[in-house]
Tab-separated table of C-alpha atoms and ligand atoms in Angstrom:
chain	number	residue	atom	x	y	z
A	1	UNK	CA	-105.078	-10.563	-90.288
A	2	UNK	CA	-103.368	-13.897	-89.704
A	3	UNK	CA	-102.358	-14.568	-86.116
A	4	UNK	CA	-99.252	-16.763	-86.238
A	5	UNK	CA	-99.769	-17.590	-82.525
A	6	UNK	CA	-103.111	-19.249	-83.388
A	7	UNK	CA	-101.560	-22.013	-85.436
A	8	UNK	CA	-98.051	-23.063	-84.371
A	9	UNK	CA	-97.506	-24.965	-87.705
A	10	UNK	CA	-98.188	-21.885	-89.782
A	11	UNK	CA	-95.108	-20.036	-91.003
A	12	UNK	CA	-95.352	-16.411	-89.820
A	13	UNK	CA	-96.686	-14.184	-92.524
A	14	UNK	CA	-94.523	-11.254	-93.475
A	15	UNK	CA	-95.796	-7.819	-92.666
A	16	UNK	CA	-96.809	-5.911	-95.882
A	17	UNK	CA	-95.369	-2.500	-95.645
A	18	UNK	CA	-95.643	0.572	-97.980
A	19	UNK	CA	-92.963	3.224	-97.482
A	20	UNK	CA	-93.314	6.841	-98.455
A	21	UNK	CA	-90.062	8.787	-98.362
A	22	UNK	CA	-87.857	11.541	-99.580
A	23	UNK	CA	-84.628	9.707	-100.034
A	24	UNK	CA	-82.328	11.342	-98.202
A	25	UNK	CA	-79.417	9.829	-96.213
A	26	UNK	CA	-81.523	8.753	-93.150
A	27	UNK	CA	-84.221	7.463	-95.627
A	28	UNK	CA	-81.483	5.369	-97.207
A	29	UNK	CA	-80.640	3.864	-93.748
A	30	UNK	CA	-84.297	3.059	-93.445
A	31	UNK	CA	-84.333	1.188	-96.771
A	32	UNK	CA	-81.398	-0.754	-95.499
A	33	UNK	CA	-83.134	-1.572	-92.185
A	34	UNK	CA	-86.306	-2.737	-93.985
A	35	UNK	CA	-84.299	-4.809	-96.489
A	36	UNK	CA	-82.616	-6.499	-93.483
A	37	UNK	CA	-85.975	-7.209	-91.689
A	38	UNK	CA	-86.954	-10.743	-92.674
A	39	UNK	CA	-90.481	-10.211	-91.358
A	40	UNK	CA	-91.238	-7.413	-93.815
A	41	UNK	CA	-92.664	-7.547	-97.343
A	42	UNK	CA	-91.890	-4.219	-98.904
A	43	UNK	CA	-94.814	-3.864	-101.319
A	44	UNK	CA	-93.974	-0.519	-102.711
A	45	UNK	CA	-92.142	2.806	-102.146
A	46	UNK	CA	-93.570	6.234	-102.896
A	47	UNK	CA	-91.334	9.278	-103.190
A	48	UNK	CA	-92.165	12.862	-102.290
A	49	UNK	CA	-90.215	16.146	-102.527
A	50	UNK	CA	-88.511	16.922	-99.246
A	51	UNK	CA	-84.804	16.467	-98.803
A	52	UNK	CA	-84.609	16.429	-102.609
A	53	UNK	CA	-87.273	16.507	-105.493
A	54	UNK	CA	-89.705	13.499	-105.772
A	55	UNK	CA	-88.012	12.563	-108.999
A	56	UNK	CA	-84.496	12.522	-107.471
A	57	UNK	CA	-85.828	10.650	-104.414
A	58	UNK	CA	-87.298	8.013	-106.673
A	59	UNK	CA	-83.968	7.673	-108.510
A	60	UNK	CA	-82.118	7.297	-105.170
A	61	UNK	CA	-84.674	4.715	-103.973
A	62	UNK	CA	-84.352	2.608	-107.161
A	63	UNK	CA	-80.591	2.613	-106.902
A	64	UNK	CA	-80.648	1.766	-103.214
A	65	UNK	CA	-83.117	-1.061	-103.711
A	66	UNK	CA	-80.985	-2.559	-106.403
A	67	UNK	CA	-77.901	-2.292	-104.225
A	68	UNK	CA	-79.866	-3.997	-101.398
A	69	UNK	CA	-80.912	-6.845	-103.586
A	70	UNK	CA	-84.592	-5.738	-103.911
A	71	UNK	CA	-84.654	-4.529	-107.570
A	72	UNK	CA	-88.301	-5.642	-108.059
A	73	UNK	CA	-89.860	-3.479	-105.408
A	74	UNK	CA	-92.009	-0.972	-107.296
A	75	UNK	CA	-91.076	2.721	-106.822
A	76	UNK	CA	-93.761	5.367	-107.507
A	77	UNK	CA	-92.958	9.043	-108.057
A	78	UNK	CA	-95.166	11.178	-105.855
A	79	UNK	CA	-95.927	14.851	-105.332
A	80	UNK	CA	-93.370	17.337	-106.537
A	81	UNK	CA	-95.142	20.283	-104.810
A	82	UNK	CA	-96.681	20.534	-101.406
A	83	UNK	CA	-100.512	21.041	-101.269
A	84	UNK	CA	-99.994	24.820	-100.997
A	85	UNK	CA	-97.130	26.544	-102.754
A	86	UNK	CA	-94.136	25.094	-104.524
A	87	UNK	CA	-91.236	22.798	-103.707
A	88	UNK	CA	-88.527	25.037	-102.235
A	89	UNK	CA	-85.480	23.028	-103.409
A	90	UNK	CA	-84.864	20.549	-100.549
A	91	UNK	CA	-82.047	20.337	-98.092
A	92	UNK	CA	-78.715	20.072	-100.207
A	93	UNK	CA	-76.885	21.422	-97.116
A	94	UNK	CA	-77.987	18.356	-95.126
A	95	UNK	CA	-78.268	15.548	-97.640
A	96	UNK	CA	-76.199	16.797	-100.573
A	97	UNK	CA	-77.376	18.102	-103.945
A	98	UNK	CA	-78.224	14.495	-104.976
A	99	UNK	CA	-80.041	13.697	-101.683
A	100	UNK	CA	-77.472	10.977	-100.946
A	101	UNK	CA	-74.394	12.934	-99.930
A	102	UNK	CA	-72.757	12.979	-103.332
A	103	UNK	CA	-72.665	9.165	-103.729
A	104	UNK	CA	-75.108	8.992	-106.640
A	105	UNK	CA	-73.326	7.292	-109.589
A	106	UNK	CA	-70.286	6.689	-107.364
A	107	UNK	CA	-70.538	4.497	-104.179
A	108	UNK	CA	-74.297	4.284	-104.956
A	109	UNK	CA	-74.250	2.934	-108.509
A	110	UNK	CA	-76.949	3.937	-110.946
A	111	UNK	CA	-79.374	1.000	-111.384
A	112	UNK	CA	-81.392	-0.014	-114.485
A	113	UNK	CA	-84.722	0.300	-112.594
A	114	UNK	CA	-87.265	2.951	-113.495
A	115	UNK	CA	-90.326	4.296	-111.641
A	116	UNK	CA	-93.640	2.529	-112.100
A	117	UNK	CA	-95.644	5.195	-113.986
A	118	UNK	CA	-98.332	5.003	-111.167
A	119	UNK	CA	-98.371	7.942	-108.776
A	120	UNK	CA	-97.355	7.239	-105.189
A	121	UNK	CA	-100.805	8.210	-103.889
A	122	UNK	CA	-102.566	5.838	-106.270
A	123	UNK	CA	-100.079	3.047	-105.556
A	124	UNK	CA	-100.696	3.458	-101.721
A	125	UNK	CA	-104.484	3.273	-102.240
A	126	UNK	CA	-104.194	0.225	-104.507
A	127	UNK	CA	-101.820	-1.547	-102.031
A	128	UNK	CA	-104.297	-0.801	-99.171
A	129	UNK	CA	-107.341	-2.088	-101.155
A	130	UNK	CA	-105.494	-5.277	-102.152
A	131	UNK	CA	-105.019	-6.243	-98.478
A	132	UNK	CA	-107.698	-4.592	-96.288
A	133	UNK	CA	-106.660	-4.243	-92.707
A	134	UNK	CA	-103.194	-5.624	-93.282
A	135	UNK	CA	-101.016	-2.838	-94.717
A	136	UNK	CA	-98.500	-1.125	-92.464
A	137	UNK	CA	-97.721	2.354	-93.912
A	138	UNK	CA	-94.464	4.128	-92.912
A	139	UNK	CA	-94.121	7.775	-94.024
A	140	UNK	CA	-90.730	9.427	-93.449
A	141	UNK	CA	-90.994	12.418	-95.715
A	142	UNK	CA	-93.542	15.290	-96.069
A	143	UNK	CA	-97.138	13.978	-95.932
A	144	UNK	CA	-98.274	15.270	-99.337
A	145	UNK	CA	-98.818	11.792	-100.905
A	146	UNK	CA	-100.787	10.671	-97.932
A	147	UNK	CA	-103.063	13.659	-98.171
A	148	UNK	CA	-103.495	13.030	-101.905
A	149	UNK	CA	-104.270	9.408	-101.159
A	150	UNK	CA	-106.973	10.493	-98.755
A	151	UNK	CA	-108.542	12.451	-101.629
A	152	UNK	CA	-108.531	9.262	-103.716
A	153	UNK	CA	-109.755	7.024	-100.914
A	154	UNK	CA	-111.347	8.750	-97.845
A	155	UNK	CA	-111.659	5.320	-96.206
A	156	UNK	CA	-107.890	4.819	-96.221
A	157	UNK	CA	-107.465	5.187	-92.385
A	158	UNK	CA	-109.806	2.131	-91.977
A	159	UNK	CA	-108.313	0.210	-94.912
A	160	UNK	CA	-104.746	0.143	-93.539
A	161	UNK	CA	-103.558	-1.529	-90.354
A	162	UNK	CA	-101.453	1.310	-89.108
A	163	UNK	CA	-99.605	4.481	-90.126
A	164	UNK	CA	-96.308	5.475	-88.529
A	165	UNK	CA	-94.831	8.787	-89.382
A	166	UNK	CA	-91.464	10.415	-88.747
A	167	UNK	CA	-92.489	13.995	-88.113
A	168	UNK	CA	-93.082	16.799	-85.709
A	169	UNK	CA	-91.859	17.758	-82.263
A	170	UNK	CA	-94.189	17.512	-79.374
A	171	UNK	CA	-92.086	18.947	-76.601
A	172	UNK	CA	-88.645	19.278	-78.354
A	173	UNK	CA	-87.534	22.201	-80.384
A	174	UNK	CA	-88.003	22.206	-84.088
A	175	UNK	CA	-85.169	21.579	-86.625
A	176	UNK	CA	-86.274	24.054	-89.321
A	177	UNK	CA	-87.857	26.765	-87.279
A	178	UNK	CA	-87.870	27.031	-83.424
A	179	UNK	CA	-91.076	24.929	-83.425
A	180	UNK	CA	-91.314	22.986	-86.711
A	181	UNK	CA	-89.727	19.758	-87.878
A	182	UNK	CA	-88.791	19.430	-91.588
A	183	UNK	CA	-91.315	16.788	-92.739
A	184	UNK	CA	-94.184	18.726	-91.231
A	185	UNK	CA	-92.828	22.097	-92.119
A	186	UNK	CA	-92.504	21.102	-95.817
A	187	UNK	CA	-96.242	20.603	-96.103
A	188	UNK	CA	-98.181	21.727	-93.048
A	189	UNK	CA	-101.523	21.521	-94.821
A	190	UNK	CA	-100.936	17.874	-95.739
A	191	UNK	CA	-99.641	17.046	-92.185
A	192	UNK	CA	-102.756	18.484	-90.657
A	193	UNK	CA	-105.056	16.579	-92.856
A	194	UNK	CA	-103.228	13.291	-92.159
A	195	UNK	CA	-102.939	13.581	-88.441
A	196	UNK	CA	-106.688	14.422	-88.151
A	197	UNK	CA	-107.813	11.781	-90.638
A	198	UNK	CA	-108.400	8.948	-88.061
A	199	UNK	CA	-105.571	6.569	-88.886
A	200	UNK	CA	-104.154	4.285	-86.191
A	201	UNK	CA	-101.332	6.730	-86.114
A	202	UNK	CA	-97.968	6.657	-84.268
A	203	UNK	CA	-96.032	9.871	-84.454
A	204	UNK	CA	-92.188	9.543	-84.136
A	205	UNK	CA	-90.820	13.084	-83.853
A	206	UNK	CA	-87.738	14.909	-82.794
A	207	UNK	CA	-88.510	14.197	-79.138
A	208	UNK	CA	-86.970	10.781	-79.693
A	209	UNK	CA	-85.113	10.917	-83.055
A	210	UNK	CA	-82.758	13.590	-81.754
A	211	UNK	CA	-81.712	11.277	-78.939
A	212	UNK	CA	-80.783	8.222	-80.989
A	213	UNK	CA	-77.632	8.861	-82.949
A	214	UNK	CA	-75.053	7.156	-85.141
A	215	UNK	CA	-71.532	8.042	-84.101
A	216	UNK	CA	-68.222	7.933	-86.004
A	217	UNK	CA	-67.639	4.407	-84.704
A	218	UNK	CA	-70.904	3.231	-86.407
A	219	UNK	CA	-69.953	4.817	-89.684
A	220	UNK	CA	-66.437	3.359	-89.476
A	221	UNK	CA	-67.961	-0.102	-88.844
A	222	UNK	CA	-69.985	0.154	-91.990
A	223	UNK	CA	-66.981	1.266	-94.041
A	224	UNK	CA	-64.913	-1.565	-92.553
A	225	UNK	CA	-67.610	-4.134	-93.406
A	226	UNK	CA	-66.079	-4.166	-96.898
A	227	UNK	CA	-69.487	-4.515	-98.545
A	228	UNK	CA	-70.971	-2.330	-101.317
A	229	UNK	CA	-73.870	-1.435	-99.060
A	230	UNK	CA	-71.510	-0.523	-96.177
A	231	UNK	CA	-69.397	1.576	-98.590
A	232	UNK	CA	-72.355	3.472	-99.946
A	233	UNK	CA	-73.983	4.109	-96.557
A	234	UNK	CA	-70.722	5.015	-94.903
A	235	UNK	CA	-69.849	7.486	-97.665
A	236	UNK	CA	-73.219	9.245	-97.565
A	237	UNK	CA	-73.149	9.405	-93.776
A	238	UNK	CA	-69.865	11.349	-94.067
A	239	UNK	CA	-71.852	14.197	-95.693
A	240	UNK	CA	-74.716	13.889	-93.209
A	241	UNK	CA	-72.324	13.918	-90.213
A	242	UNK	CA	-70.841	17.216	-91.476
A	243	UNK	CA	-74.177	18.862	-91.044
A	244	UNK	CA	-74.872	17.419	-87.635
A	245	UNK	CA	-71.348	18.367	-86.403
A	246	UNK	CA	-72.781	21.897	-86.138
A	247	UNK	CA	-75.807	20.702	-84.243
A	248	UNK	CA	-74.193	18.283	-81.743
A	249	UNK	CA	-70.658	19.568	-81.727
A	250	UNK	CA	-69.097	16.295	-82.987
A	251	UNK	CA	-69.492	14.143	-86.127
A	252	UNK	CA	-72.620	12.025	-85.744
A	253	UNK	CA	-76.213	12.103	-86.942
A	254	UNK	CA	-79.824	11.612	-85.770
A	255	UNK	CA	-81.516	8.382	-86.781
A	256	UNK	CA	-84.831	9.895	-87.609
A	257	UNK	CA	-86.329	7.674	-90.245
A	258	UNK	CA	-84.872	4.331	-89.284
A	259	UNK	CA	-86.102	4.782	-85.679
A	260	UNK	CA	-89.573	5.370	-87.091
A	261	UNK	CA	-89.271	2.147	-89.110
A	262	UNK	CA	-88.191	0.116	-86.004
A	263	UNK	CA	-91.117	1.580	-84.033
A	264	UNK	CA	-93.548	0.804	-86.857
A	265	UNK	CA	-92.356	-2.869	-86.798
A	266	UNK	CA	-92.456	-3.097	-83.032
A	267	UNK	CA	-88.681	-3.817	-82.960
A	268	UNK	CA	-88.002	-1.412	-80.114
A	269	UNK	CA	-89.881	-1.045	-76.802
A	270	UNK	CA	-91.493	2.285	-76.039
A	271	UNK	CA	-91.015	3.849	-72.608
A	272	UNK	CA	-93.546	6.715	-73.172
A	273	UNK	CA	-96.013	6.951	-76.027
A	274	UNK	CA	-99.361	8.450	-74.849
A	275	UNK	CA	-102.306	8.747	-77.098
A	276	UNK	CA	-103.237	12.330	-77.149
A	277	UNK	CA	-105.122	14.924	-79.404
A	278	UNK	CA	-102.832	16.190	-82.063
A	279	UNK	CA	-103.012	18.884	-84.677
A	280	UNK	CA	-100.692	20.855	-86.953
A	281	UNK	CA	-100.420	24.702	-87.217
A	282	UNK	CA	-100.909	25.411	-90.920
A	283	UNK	CA	-101.392	29.109	-90.527
A	284	UNK	CA	-98.834	31.677	-91.771
A	285	UNK	CA	-97.392	32.853	-88.531
A	286	UNK	CA	-94.275	31.858	-86.647
A	287	UNK	CA	-95.938	28.657	-85.523
A	288	UNK	CA	-96.311	27.384	-89.157
A	289	UNK	CA	-95.476	23.635	-89.200
A	290	UNK	CA	-95.656	23.147	-85.387
A	291	UNK	CA	-97.251	19.911	-84.195
A	292	UNK	CA	-99.479	20.707	-81.294
A	293	UNK	CA	-99.888	17.770	-78.973
A	294	UNK	CA	-102.268	18.021	-76.041
A	295	UNK	CA	-99.950	16.820	-73.308
A	296	UNK	CA	-101.548	18.675	-70.419
A	297	UNK	CA	-102.200	15.279	-68.845
A	298	UNK	CA	-98.457	15.097	-68.202
A	299	UNK	CA	-99.219	16.937	-65.022
A	300	UNK	CA	-101.281	14.041	-63.724
A	301	UNK	CA	-99.312	10.964	-64.962
A	302	UNK	CA	-100.295	11.020	-68.697
A	303	UNK	CA	-103.264	8.676	-68.922
A	304	UNK	CA	-104.172	7.649	-72.418
A	305	UNK	CA	-107.021	9.859	-73.821
A	306	UNK	CA	-108.629	7.286	-76.131
A	307	UNK	CA	-107.645	4.591	-78.582
A	308	UNK	CA	-108.685	6.884	-81.498
A	309	UNK	CA	-106.079	9.453	-80.716
A	310	UNK	CA	-102.644	9.444	-82.273
A	311	UNK	CA	-99.813	7.896	-80.259
A	312	UNK	CA	-96.979	10.369	-79.740
A	313	UNK	CA	-93.663	8.723	-78.930
A	314	UNK	CA	-91.817	10.637	-76.235
A	315	UNK	CA	-89.332	8.069	-75.089
A	316	UNK	CA	-87.870	4.826	-76.456
A	317	UNK	CA	-86.845	2.209	-73.757
A	318	UNK	CA	-83.618	1.020	-75.504
A	319	UNK	CA	-80.713	2.235	-77.453
A	320	UNK	CA	-81.405	1.968	-81.220
A	321	UNK	CA	-78.089	2.493	-82.857
A	322	UNK	CA	-76.675	-0.970	-81.962
A	323	UNK	CA	-79.754	-2.634	-83.424
A	324	UNK	CA	-79.580	-0.623	-86.604
A	325	UNK	CA	-75.868	-1.319	-87.130
A	326	UNK	CA	-76.426	-5.075	-86.460
A	327	UNK	CA	-79.041	-5.108	-89.166
A	328	UNK	CA	-76.960	-3.102	-91.739
A	329	UNK	CA	-73.556	-4.921	-91.301
A	330	UNK	CA	-74.456	-8.124	-93.038
A	331	UNK	CA	-76.079	-6.445	-96.048
B	1	RIB	O1	-86.686	16.165	-89.686
B	1	RIB	C1	-86.142	14.957	-90.109
B	1	RIB	C2	-86.814	14.425	-91.320
B	1	RIB	O2	-86.711	15.339	-92.416
B	1	RIB	C3	-86.211	13.140	-91.814
B	1	RIB	O3	-87.309	12.365	-92.435
B	1	RIB	C4	-85.294	13.511	-92.967
B	1	RIB	O4	-85.033	12.542	-93.917
B	1	RIB	C5	-86.045	14.742	-93.457
B	1	RIB	O5	-86.960	14.215	-94.423
B	2	CA	CA1	-86.965	11.469	-94.735
């Protein structure tokens, strides 16, 4: 990996990043955040069934990338079904029937782009092999494509630089069941395989994402920006806010996926992110989909267990919403 600090005359290399997602309103914010990050080279995007089907997610991603001025980023359709069972239909009550709050073909225009024809799992493996030790992987949907990529390339954890996922809840309540977060709950078998695979893994779960919110003032600022991107994101946030009004008692939303992106890129400081043993309950009882983080060391000041263990983010040191808005407004 190039160290820009080693040669002050070298222009800093952009960070190659592969995104796997289930686009989705907060996934759309994430695409915007990445597009607005000059230090990032988005080398590919995989889609997976979650908020909507993998096919719909790929369509939304293509349309968003075109709107964001990145029509050449390849988009790869990934797994329709989880490792066990079948796709259950997504979360239209949260993200709309089209996954983007009813904006598809309206505020979010349909683009000419088409998916690559390569599966998301294969594309991820190829991207990792092309730049060993360099690729930053960000997964903000169910982990099915990552598990399939591990089947194709068991050395994947050592081929990539890092993996950051939005998923799980270490100490916080779940958002699908009392204990399970949606991305993990949608494919617990895949999630368990991925968290135990030996990646340099950072887990951004509900412990932090439910505490970083976009409010009506942020949505209004996007609409008032007078840009096509602001109009599309502002309109889809309207749908998303309606769901979260029942959760928080006012129109707003959690910034799940964009916060994970910012953490993957080191854009926000972490106040508490211990490395601890982590697994996922993939049994059929009431705990299905729960992430089980061994945080017993909390009682004695949370020392890191070992560098091989996943890093579980429990607290972010700064407010994220202003940074996200600042990135999105000029788009
Ligand atoms: O639980 C929140 C996560 O589930 C986010 O990634 C959201 O987009 C959905 O996929
Ligand atoms: Ca998502």
